[in-house]
XYZ file of C-alpha atoms in Angstrom:
63
model
C -96.426 134.837 -226.392
C -94.760 134.305 -229.237
C -94.541 131.073 -231.649
C -93.935 127.900 -229.951
C -91.954 125.045 -231.624
C -91.595 121.680 -229.967
C -92.426 121.269 -226.289
C -91.583 118.464 -223.804
C -94.347 116.206 -224.679
C -92.842 115.641 -228.175
C -89.208 115.850 -226.847
C -90.192 113.077 -224.788
C -91.970 110.647 -227.221
C -89.353 111.045 -229.795
C -86.398 110.131 -227.106
C -88.756 107.390 -225.818
C -89.058 105.960 -229.337
C -85.002 106.142 -229.604
C -84.346 109.200 -231.085
C -83.183 112.441 -229.520
C -85.829 114.790 -228.483
C -85.407 118.441 -228.399
C -87.270 121.104 -226.966
C -87.268 124.506 -228.919
C -85.796 126.848 -226.109
C -86.975 129.971 -227.060
C -89.941 131.778 -228.945
C -89.797 134.969 -230.840
C -90.338 136.931 -227.825
C -88.726 135.684 -224.677
C -88.826 137.508 -221.315
C -90.108 136.131 -217.761
C -93.121 133.966 -219.331
C -90.880 132.399 -221.735
C -88.603 131.002 -218.945
C -91.486 129.691 -217.137
C -92.833 127.778 -220.170
C -89.082 126.238 -220.823
C -88.840 125.198 -217.018
C -92.184 123.599 -217.391
C -91.601 121.811 -220.520
C -88.358 120.433 -219.183
C -90.138 119.062 -216.159
C -92.882 117.379 -218.676
C -90.360 115.990 -220.519
C -88.402 114.474 -217.488
C -91.728 113.105 -216.146
C -92.197 111.397 -219.390
C -89.201 109.836 -220.414
C -85.958 108.579 -218.483
C -84.172 108.862 -221.858
C -81.811 111.806 -222.766
C -83.579 114.592 -224.439
C -82.133 118.427 -225.030
C -83.106 121.814 -225.414
C -81.756 123.889 -228.295
C -81.347 127.536 -228.463
C -80.897 129.895 -231.509
C -78.046 132.359 -230.746
C -79.636 134.908 -232.654
C -82.440 135.258 -230.079
C -79.799 135.353 -227.261
C -78.158 138.229 -228.329
């Protein structure tokens, strides 16, 4: 696995405190494990807050 930045727990805490929490949408490697990790982080954030949060993607990693 590549480097991770911000996950669902942090995003939920920021959103619950009144900010706009973001989950880092990719790591430096990508692949199927990345997709599973991202789905889990979104689930964690949804379970921990009813406030809005986002998922950020850096376009360079998507091309």
